[in-house]
Amino acid sequence: FDGHLVMVTDEGWIVVAARDFSSHQALRLPGSEAAAAHNEQMQAEGRRSGQADWVRNSIAVDEDGGIYALSLDHAHKVVWDGTSLSTDPADGAWTAPYLNGTGNGSGATPSLMGFGPDADRFIVFTDGEDVMNVVLMWRDEIPEGWTPPEGAPSDRVAGQVRADIGDPTRTTVQTEQSVVVGGYGALVVNNDPSSIPEGFPPAATRILAGHAGVDPAFTPKGLQKLAWDPTGDVLDTAWVNREVSSANAVPMVSTGSDVLYTVGARDGEWTLEGLDWSTGASAFHWVTGSNRYNTLFSGLNLDEEGRLLHTTAFGIVRYEPR
C-alpha cells in the first residue's frame, strides 16, 4: 500500500524492495531454516519445482503493513512498518499451525476477508488435508476468551470447514486456487478430475485437470461457498453446486451484480459460467468451445466497462457484454 514491492521465496524469505531497487529489506519466516533441506528432498523424490516447496504460493498484503504467507504447515503474519520487517509478536506478527495431512502444504495463496473499522478481519486459505478445509484465521489479536472450532490446531483459527463439495464420502478434494472472497463469503472449487486413468501418477492430477479438464471423462465439477456469520461467530457452508464445472480457472465475484464468474466445461467444450453468488444457482453459461479457451489455472478479471478477460494457454480472451 506504500508503493513497495513485496515478495516471498520458496525457502521462506520475505523481501520488501523499493520500486527502483535502490533499497530492500529481507527477513526469514520462522521455521525456514528447514526449508532448503525440505525442498531438496522433495526434488529428490521427483516432485516438480513448486509442487511441494516449503513455500508454494504468493502472499497477501493488507493496508496496515501485514504480510501473510503460508509455509509447509504454518500461516505467518509479518509486519512491515515502512522501513523494516518484523516477526515479533510485540509488533503484531504471529505464526500459527494448520492441518497438513498430505504433507504438501496448502495449494493456495491466502486471501483477506473483513474490511472496515468494525469488521472481523481474517486471512482465508485451504489447508493441506486430503479433503481440504477452508480455514479462517484472525488477522489481528485473537478475541479474548475465543474458543476455536473442534479439531483446529491453533487458537488463531476462527473457522475450519471441510470442503467436500457436498459429498461427505469423498476421500480427496483439492484446489490450486486462492479462496474467492466477497464480503463474508468464501468460495472454493474442486480441481480433482472426475476420473483418473489407470497408472496415472497421483502427483499429476492437477496437470490432468489443467490440460484435459474439458474431456467429459476427466472434467472436475463442483463449487462450494462458505460464509462467516459475525453475529454467531461461526463459519458454515452457504451453498454447494455439484453440477457446474470450474475445471482450472480462478473464479472472481462481482458483488455489484451478485454474480460469480468462472470458466468451466460442458459436454466436451469450454464455457464461460455465471453463478448467483447468493444461491449458487447457474445464472448463465456461454459455450466458447475449443481448447484455445482453456484458462490453465489463470484468473478472470472484470474491467470498468463490464468486460471479462482471462488468459489461456494461447493468448488473452476478452468477452464483450450485451
C-alpha positions as a LaTeX table, in Angstrom:
\begin{tabular}{lrrr}
\hline
Residue & $x$ (\AA) & $y$ (\AA) & $z$ (\AA) \\
\hline
Phe1 & 0.00 & 0.00 & 0.00 \\
Asp2 & 3.01 & 2.32 & 0.37 \\
Gly3 & 4.37 & 1.55 & $-3.10$ \\
His4 & 6.99 & $-1.06$ & $-2.21$ \\
Leu5 & 7.29 & $-4.44$ & $-3.93$ \\
Val6 & 6.74 & $-7.43$ & $-1.65$ \\
Met7 & 7.95 & $-10.93$ & $-2.48$ \\
Val8 & 8.35 & $-14.36$ & $-0.90$ \\
Thr9 & 10.83 & $-17.08$ & $-1.88$ \\
Asp10 & 10.28 & $-20.84$ & $-1.85$ \\
Glu11 & 12.76 & $-21.05$ & 1.04 \\
Gly12 & 10.81 & $-18.63$ & 3.20 \\
Trp13 & 12.40 & $-15.20$ & 2.77 \\
Ile14 & 10.08 & $-12.17$ & 2.79 \\
Val15 & 11.60 & $-9.36$ & 0.72 \\
Val16 & 10.39 & $-5.75$ & 0.51 \\
Ala17 & 12.07 & $-3.60$ & $-2.15$ \\
Ala18 & 11.79 & $-0.07$ & $-3.42$ \\
Arg19 & 10.34 & 0.07 & $-6.93$ \\
Asp20 & 13.63 & 1.35 & $-8.34$ \\
Phe21 & 15.52 & $-1.37$ & $-6.38$ \\
Ser22 & 17.57 & 1.29 & $-4.61$ \\
Ser23 & 16.92 & $-0.41$ & $-1.27$ \\
His24 & 15.44 & $-3.58$ & 0.16 \\
Gln25 & 14.75 & $-5.40$ & 3.41 \\
Ala26 & 14.64 & $-9.19$ & 3.86 \\
Leu27 & 13.57 & $-11.43$ & 6.73 \\
Arg28 & 13.23 & $-15.19$ & 7.15 \\
Leu29 & 9.92 & $-16.70$ & 8.18 \\
Pro30 & 10.03 & $-18.68$ & 11.45 \\
Gly31 & 11.00 & $-22.29$ & 10.76 \\
Ser32 & 12.55 & $-21.54$ & 7.37 \\
Glu33 & 15.89 & $-22.96$ & 8.49 \\
Ala34 & 14.50 & $-26.34$ & 7.40 \\
Ala35 & 13.22 & $-25.09$ & 4.03 \\
Ala36 & 16.25 & $-25.77$ & 1.85 \\
Ala37 & 16.57 & $-29.36$ & 3.03 \\
His38 & 12.83 & $-29.92$ & 2.57 \\
Asn39 & 12.86 & $-28.57$ & $-0.98$ \\
Glu40 & 15.92 & $-30.65$ & $-1.86$ \\
Gln41 & 14.24 & $-33.79$ & $-0.50$ \\
Met42 & 11.06 & $-33.12$ & $-2.50$ \\
Gln43 & 13.05 & $-32.74$ & $-5.70$ \\
Ala44 & 14.99 & $-35.91$ & $-4.93$ \\
Glu45 & 11.63 & $-37.70$ & $-4.71$ \\
Gly46 & 10.76 & $-36.48$ & $-8.19$ \\
Arg47 & 8.44 & $-33.61$ & $-7.26$ \\
Arg48 & 8.46 & $-30.80$ & $-9.79$ \\
Ser49 & 9.61 & $-27.39$ & $-8.60$ \\
Gly50 & 6.80 & $-25.52$ & $-6.87$ \\
Gln51 & 4.70 & $-28.63$ & $-6.24$ \\
Ala52 & 5.79 & $-29.23$ & $-2.66$ \\
Asp53 & 8.20 & $-26.40$ & $-1.85$ \\
Trp54 & 8.35 & $-25.08$ & 1.71 \\
Val55 & 6.51 & $-22.00$ & 0.37 \\
Arg56 & 4.44 & $-22.89$ & $-2.71$ \\
Asn57 & 2.43 & $-19.76$ & $-3.39$ \\
Ser58 & 2.30 & $-15.99$ & $-3.22$ \\
Ile59 & 1.36 & $-13.63$ & $-0.39$ \\
Ala60 & $-1.40$ & $-11.24$ & 0.68 \\
Val61 & $-0.78$ & $-7.73$ & 1.98 \\
Asp62 & $-3.15$ & $-5.53$ & 3.99 \\
Glu63 & $-3.36$ & $-1.75$ & 4.36 \\
Asp64 & $-1.73$ & $-1.81$ & 7.81 \\
Gly65 & 1.55 & $-3.43$ & 6.76 \\
Gly66 & 0.53 & $-7.02$ & 7.42 \\
Ile67 & 2.17 & $-9.52$ & 5.05 \\
Tyr68 & 0.61 & $-13.01$ & 5.05 \\
Ala69 & 2.36 & $-16.14$ & 3.79 \\
Leu70 & 1.77 & $-19.88$ & 4.02 \\
Ser71 & 4.69 & $-22.23$ & 4.57 \\
Leu72 & 4.60 & $-26.03$ & 4.65 \\
Asp73 & 2.29 & $-26.31$ & 7.68 \\
His74 & 2.12 & $-22.83$ & 9.20 \\
Ala75 & 0.48 & $-19.50$ & 8.41 \\
His76 & 2.54 & $-16.38$ & 9.08 \\
Lys77 & 1.94 & $-12.68$ & 9.58 \\
Val78 & 4.99 & $-10.48$ & 9.07 \\
Val79 & 4.71 & $-6.77$ & 9.87 \\
Trp80 & 6.16 & $-4.01$ & 7.68 \\
Asp81 & 6.27 & $-0.56$ & 9.32 \\
Gly82 & 7.50 & 1.35 & 6.29 \\
Thr83 & 11.19 & 0.87 & 7.00 \\
Ser84 & 11.69 & $-2.60$ & 8.47 \\
Leu85 & 10.18 & $-6.09$ & 8.74 \\
Ser86 & 9.32 & $-7.91$ & 11.95 \\
Thr87 & 8.21 & $-11.37$ & 13.08 \\
Asp88 & 7.99 & $-10.22$ & 16.72 \\
Pro89 & 4.56 & $-10.77$ & 18.35 \\
Ala90 & 5.11 & $-7.48$ & 20.18 \\
Asp91 & 4.79 & $-5.79$ & 16.77 \\
Gly92 & 1.63 & $-7.73$ & 15.90 \\
Ala93 & 3.32 & $-10.57$ & 13.98 \\
Trp94 & 2.38 & $-14.21$ & 14.50 \\
Thr95 & 2.90 & $-17.78$ & 13.29 \\
Ala96 & 0.22 & $-20.47$ & 13.65 \\
Pro97 & $-0.01$ & $-24.12$ & 12.51 \\
Tyr98 & $-2.59$ & $-25.50$ & 10.09 \\
Leu99 & $-3.51$ & $-29.12$ & 9.30 \\
Asn100 & $-1.32$ & $-30.81$ & 6.68 \\
Gly101 & $-2.20$ & $-34.47$ & 6.36 \\
Thr102 & $-0.90$ & $-34.71$ & 2.78 \\
Gly103 & 2.49 & $-33.31$ & 3.72 \\
Asn104 & 2.33 & $-30.98$ & 0.71 \\
Gly105 & 1.07 & $-27.87$ & 2.44 \\
Ser106 & $-1.60$ & $-25.51$ & 1.17 \\
Gly107 & $-2.13$ & $-25.13$ & $-2.57$ \\
Ala108 & $-3.49$ & $-21.61$ & $-2.09$ \\
Thr109 & $-2.25$ & $-18.06$ & $-1.78$ \\
Pro110 & $-4.00$ & $-16.62$ & 1.28 \\
Ser111 & $-6.93$ & $-14.25$ & 0.72 \\
Leu112 & $-8.14$ & $-11.46$ & 3.01 \\
Met113 & $-11.63$ & $-11.11$ & 4.45 \\
Gly114 & $-13.12$ & $-8.31$ & 6.51 \\
Phe115 & $-12.55$ & $-4.62$ & 5.84 \\
Gly116 & $-13.53$ & $-1.52$ & 7.77 \\
Pro117 & $-13.11$ & $-0.46$ & 11.39 \\
Asp118 & $-15.82$ & $-2.72$ & 12.82 \\
Ala119 & $-15.28$ & $-5.80$ & 10.63 \\
Asp120 & $-14.00$ & $-9.20$ & 11.73 \\
Arg121 & $-10.68$ & $-9.49$ & 9.88 \\
Phe122 & $-9.27$ & $-12.82$ & 8.68 \\
Ile123 & $-6.88$ & $-14.49$ & 6.33 \\
Val124 & $-8.60$ & $-17.27$ & 4.39 \\
Phe125 & $-6.96$ & $-20.31$ & 2.81 \\
Thr126 & $-7.29$ & $-24.04$ & 2.21 \\
Asp127 & $-5.14$ & $-26.36$ & 4.31 \\
Gly128 & $-3.13$ & $-29.49$ & 3.42 \\
Glu129 & $-5.64$ & $-32.22$ & 4.27 \\
Asp130 & $-6.67$ & $-34.86$ & 1.69 \\
Val131 & $-10.12$ & $-33.31$ & 1.73 \\
Met132 & $-9.07$ & $-29.74$ & 2.26 \\
Asn133 & $-10.61$ & $-27.47$ & 4.86 \\
Val134 & $-11.41$ & $-23.82$ & 4.33 \\
Val135 & $-9.64$ & $-22.06$ & 7.19 \\
Leu136 & $-10.19$ & $-18.60$ & 8.64 \\
Met137 & $-7.53$ & $-17.21$ & 10.98 \\
Trp138 & $-7.84$ & $-13.98$ & 12.93 \\
Arg139 & $-5.60$ & $-11.38$ & 11.27 \\
Asp140 & $-5.14$ & $-9.29$ & 14.39 \\
Glu141 & $-5.47$ & $-10.06$ & 18.10 \\
Ile142 & $-7.42$ & $-13.21$ & 18.96 \\
Pro143 & $-10.63$ & $-12.15$ & 20.74 \\
Glu144 & $-10.47$ & $-12.61$ & 24.49 \\
Gly145 & $-11.99$ & $-15.93$ & 25.55 \\
Trp146 & $-12.13$ & $-17.24$ & 21.99 \\
Thr147 & $-12.76$ & $-20.99$ & 21.61 \\
Pro148 & $-11.52$ & $-22.36$ & 18.27 \\
Pro149 & $-13.56$ & $-24.91$ & 16.27 \\
Glu150 & $-13.21$ & $-28.60$ & 17.15 \\
Gly151 & $-10.08$ & $-30.10$ & 15.61 \\
Ala152 & $-8.41$ & $-26.75$ & 14.96 \\
Pro153 & $-4.64$ & $-26.87$ & 15.57 \\
Ser154 & $-4.41$ & $-23.29$ & 16.87 \\
Asp155 & $-6.40$ & $-20.80$ & 18.92 \\
Arg156 & $-5.96$ & $-18.39$ & 15.99 \\
Val157 & $-8.35$ & $-20.46$ & 13.86 \\
Ala158 & $-11.74$ & $-18.72$ & 13.66 \\
Gly159 & $-13.32$ & $-21.20$ & 11.26 \\
Gln160 & $-12.39$ & $-24.58$ & 9.80 \\
Val161 & $-14.87$ & $-26.33$ & 7.50 \\
Arg162 & $-14.35$ & $-29.42$ & 5.36 \\
Ala163 & $-14.64$ & $-28.53$ & 1.67 \\
Asp164 & $-16.10$ & $-31.81$ & 0.41 \\
Ile165 & $-18.30$ & $-30.15$ & $-2.26$ \\
Gly166 & $-21.39$ & $-31.56$ & $-0.57$ \\
Asp167 & $-20.24$ & $-35.19$ & $-0.57$ \\
Pro168 & $-19.16$ & $-36.42$ & 2.88 \\
Thr169 & $-17.95$ & $-39.73$ & 1.37 \\
Arg170 & $-15.21$ & $-38.09$ & $-0.68$ \\
Thr171 & $-11.65$ & $-39.06$ & 0.21 \\
Thr172 & $-9.93$ & $-36.26$ & $-1.71$ \\
Val173 & $-10.80$ & $-32.72$ & $-2.78$ \\
Gln174 & $-8.03$ & $-30.35$ & $-3.75$ \\
Thr175 & $-7.78$ & $-26.96$ & $-5.40$ \\
Glu176 & $-4.85$ & $-24.89$ & $-6.64$ \\
Gln177 & $-6.56$ & $-21.51$ & $-6.40$ \\
Ser178 & $-6.86$ & $-18.87$ & $-3.76$ \\
Val179 & $-10.18$ & $-18.84$ & $-1.93$ \\
Val180 & $-12.53$ & $-16.37$ & $-3.67$ \\
Val181 & $-13.78$ & $-13.83$ & $-1.13$ \\
Gly182 & $-16.75$ & $-11.47$ & $-1.43$ \\
Gly183 & $-17.97$ & $-9.82$ & 1.76 \\
Tyr184 & $-18.04$ & $-12.59$ & 4.38 \\
Gly185 & $-18.44$ & $-15.26$ & 1.68 \\
Ala186 & $-15.60$ & $-17.62$ & 0.74 \\
Leu187 & $-15.72$ & $-19.91$ & $-2.29$ \\
Val188 & $-13.61$ & $-22.92$ & $-3.30$ \\
Val189 & $-13.73$ & $-25.13$ & $-6.36$ \\
Asn190 & $-12.93$ & $-28.77$ & $-6.95$ \\
Asn191 & $-9.87$ & $-29.42$ & $-9.14$ \\
Asp192 & $-9.90$ & $-33.21$ & $-8.76$ \\
Pro193 & $-10.68$ & $-34.86$ & $-12.14$ \\
Ser194 & $-13.87$ & $-36.93$ & $-12.22$ \\
Ser195 & $-11.75$ & $-39.99$ & $-13.02$ \\
Ile196 & $-8.06$ & $-40.87$ & $-13.13$ \\
Pro197 & $-6.58$ & $-43.14$ & $-15.84$ \\
Glu198 & $-5.07$ & $-46.37$ & $-14.53$ \\
Gly199 & $-1.41$ & $-45.91$ & $-13.73$ \\
Phe200 & $-1.60$ & $-42.10$ & $-13.90$ \\
Pro201 & 0.78 & $-40.57$ & $-11.32$ \\
Pro202 & $-1.22$ & $-39.15$ & $-8.39$ \\
Ala203 & 1.04 & $-36.10$ & $-8.14$ \\
Ala204 & 0.00 & $-35.09$ & $-11.67$ \\
Thr205 & $-3.78$ & $-34.98$ & $-11.15$ \\
Arg206 & $-3.83$ & $-31.17$ & $-11.29$ \\
Ile207 & $-1.98$ & $-31.35$ & $-14.62$ \\
Leu208 & $-4.76$ & $-33.62$ & $-15.88$ \\
Ala209 & $-7.34$ & $-31.04$ & $-14.78$ \\
Gly210 & $-5.29$ & $-28.36$ & $-16.48$ \\
His211 & $-4.78$ & $-29.91$ & $-19.89$ \\
Ala212 & $-7.67$ & $-32.40$ & $-20.17$ \\
Gly213 & $-10.30$ & $-30.80$ & $-17.97$ \\
Val214 & $-12.58$ & $-30.31$ & $-20.98$ \\
Asp215 & $-12.76$ & $-34.07$ & $-21.59$ \\
Pro216 & $-16.01$ & $-35.34$ & $-20.02$ \\
Ala217 & $-14.12$ & $-38.34$ & $-18.65$ \\
Phe218 & $-11.95$ & $-36.05$ & $-16.53$ \\
Thr219 & $-13.91$ & $-32.81$ & $-16.06$ \\
Pro220 & $-13.78$ & $-31.70$ & $-12.40$ \\
Lys221 & $-17.14$ & $-30.49$ & $-11.09$ \\
Gly222 & $-18.31$ & $-28.66$ & $-8.04$ \\
Leu223 & $-18.14$ & $-25.34$ & $-6.20$ \\
Gln224 & $-18.77$ & $-24.65$ & $-2.53$ \\
Lys225 & $-19.42$ & $-21.32$ & $-0.85$ \\
Leu226 & $-18.93$ & $-20.84$ & 2.87 \\
Ala227 & $-19.95$ & $-17.79$ & 4.88 \\
Trp228 & $-18.84$ & $-16.25$ & 8.16 \\
Asp229 & $-21.66$ & $-15.19$ & 10.50 \\
Pro230 & $-20.30$ & $-12.25$ & 12.54 \\
Thr231 & $-23.25$ & $-12.47$ & 14.93 \\
Gly232 & $-22.88$ & $-16.14$ & 15.79 \\
Asp233 & $-19.09$ & $-16.18$ & 15.21 \\
Val234 & $-19.27$ & $-19.29$ & 13.05 \\
Leu235 & $-18.18$ & $-20.35$ & 9.56 \\
Asp236 & $-20.55$ & $-22.68$ & 7.71 \\
Thr237 & $-21.47$ & $-23.81$ & 4.19 \\
Ala238 & $-23.83$ & $-21.40$ & 2.42 \\
Trp239 & $-24.38$ & $-23.46$ & $-0.74$ \\
Val240 & $-22.94$ & $-26.19$ & $-2.94$ \\
Asn241 & $-23.26$ & $-26.57$ & $-6.72$ \\
Arg242 & $-22.14$ & $-30.05$ & $-7.82$ \\
Glu243 & $-23.18$ & $-29.72$ & $-11.47$ \\
Val244 & $-21.18$ & $-26.74$ & $-12.74$ \\
Ser245 & $-17.50$ & $-27.16$ & $-13.54$ \\
Ser246 & $-14.73$ & $-24.70$ & $-12.71$ \\
Ala247 & $-12.14$ & $-27.01$ & $-14.20$ \\
Asn248 & $-8.99$ & $-24.98$ & $-13.58$ \\
Ala249 & $-9.89$ & $-21.28$ & $-13.61$ \\
Val250 & $-9.52$ & $-18.90$ & $-10.68$ \\
Pro251 & $-13.09$ & $-17.53$ & $-10.35$ \\
Met252 & $-14.00$ & $-13.97$ & $-9.45$ \\
Val253 & $-17.08$ & $-12.47$ & $-7.85$ \\
Ser254 & $-18.78$ & $-9.21$ & $-8.75$ \\
Thr255 & $-20.54$ & $-8.13$ & $-5.56$ \\
Gly256 & $-22.26$ & $-5.34$ & $-7.51$ \\
Ser257 & $-24.11$ & $-7.78$ & $-9.75$ \\
Asp258 & $-24.05$ & $-10.67$ & $-7.23$ \\
Val259 & $-22.53$ & $-12.97$ & $-9.87$ \\
Leu260 & $-19.61$ & $-15.38$ & $-9.64$ \\
Tyr261 & $-17.73$ & $-15.79$ & $-12.92$ \\
Thr262 & $-15.57$ & $-18.76$ & $-13.89$ \\
Val263 & $-14.54$ & $-20.91$ & $-16.84$ \\
Gly264 & $-15.76$ & $-24.49$ & $-16.95$ \\
Ala265 & $-16.59$ & $-27.30$ & $-19.35$ \\
Arg266 & $-19.83$ & $-28.86$ & $-20.61$ \\
Asp267 & $-20.10$ & $-31.84$ & $-22.96$ \\
Gly268 & $-16.50$ & $-31.60$ & $-24.12$ \\
Glu269 & $-16.47$ & $-27.84$ & $-24.76$ \\
Trp270 & $-15.11$ & $-24.94$ & $-22.73$ \\
Thr271 & $-17.63$ & $-22.50$ & $-21.29$ \\
Leu272 & $-17.87$ & $-19.16$ & $-19.54$ \\
Glu273 & $-20.02$ & $-19.71$ & $-16.45$ \\
Gly274 & $-22.01$ & $-17.33$ & $-14.26$ \\
Leu275 & $-23.50$ & $-18.37$ & $-10.89$ \\
Asp276 & $-25.72$ & $-16.46$ & $-8.49$ \\
Trp277 & $-23.35$ & $-15.54$ & $-5.64$ \\
Ser278 & $-26.15$ & $-15.67$ & $-3.06$ \\
Thr279 & $-27.71$ & $-19.01$ & $-4.03$ \\
Gly280 & $-25.19$ & $-20.91$ & $-6.19$ \\
Ala281 & $-27.73$ & $-21.40$ & $-8.98$ \\
Ser282 & $-26.48$ & $-21.18$ & $-12.55$ \\
Ala283 & $-27.23$ & $-17.68$ & $-13.90$ \\
Phe284 & $-25.91$ & $-18.25$ & $-17.44$ \\
His285 & $-23.31$ & $-20.11$ & $-19.47$ \\
Trp286 & $-21.69$ & $-19.35$ & $-22.81$ \\
Val287 & $-20.11$ & $-22.12$ & $-24.87$ \\
Thr288 & $-16.72$ & $-20.99$ & $-26.19$ \\
Gly289 & $-15.66$ & $-24.40$ & $-27.47$ \\
Ser290 & $-12.10$ & $-25.27$ & $-28.34$ \\
Asn291 & $-9.01$ & $-25.65$ & $-26.16$ \\
Arg292 & $-7.92$ & $-22.14$ & $-27.11$ \\
Tyr293 & $-10.24$ & $-21.02$ & $-24.25$ \\
Asn294 & $-8.59$ & $-23.25$ & $-21.61$ \\
Thr295 & $-7.71$ & $-20.99$ & $-18.65$ \\
Leu296 & $-4.98$ & $-23.39$ & $-17.43$ \\
Phe297 & $-5.20$ & $-22.16$ & $-13.81$ \\
Ser298 & $-5.35$ & $-18.45$ & $-14.63$ \\
Gly299 & $-7.79$ & $-15.97$ & $-13.15$ \\
Leu300 & $-10.66$ & $-13.91$ & $-14.52$ \\
Asn301 & $-10.79$ & $-10.13$ & $-14.40$ \\
Leu302 & $-13.61$ & $-7.65$ & $-14.92$ \\
Asp303 & $-12.95$ & $-4.12$ & $-16.19$ \\
Glu304 & $-14.89$ & $-0.89$ & $-15.64$ \\
Glu305 & $-16.94$ & $-1.46$ & $-18.82$ \\
Gly306 & $-18.16$ & $-4.88$ & $-17.69$ \\
Arg307 & $-15.85$ & $-6.83$ & $-19.98$ \\
Leu308 & $-14.49$ & $-10.13$ & $-18.71$ \\
Leu309 & $-10.89$ & $-11.05$ & $-19.51$ \\
His310 & $-8.73$ & $-14.08$ & $-18.88$ \\
Thr311 & $-5.55$ & $-15.60$ & $-20.21$ \\
Thr312 & $-5.30$ & $-19.00$ & $-21.85$ \\
Ala313 & $-2.53$ & $-21.32$ & $-22.97$ \\
Phe314 & $-2.53$ & $-19.43$ & $-26.27$ \\
Gly315 & $-3.31$ & $-15.79$ & $-25.51$ \\
Ile316 & $-5.81$ & $-13.42$ & $-23.91$ \\
Val317 & $-9.61$ & $-13.53$ & $-24.31$ \\
Arg318 & $-11.98$ & $-10.63$ & $-23.78$ \\
Tyr319 & $-15.77$ & $-11.04$ & $-23.65$ \\
Glu320 & $-17.97$ & $-8.10$ & $-24.66$ \\
Pro321 & $-21.19$ & $-7.64$ & $-22.65$ \\
Arg322 & $-24.52$ & $-7.44$ & $-24.47$ \\
\hline
\end{tabular}
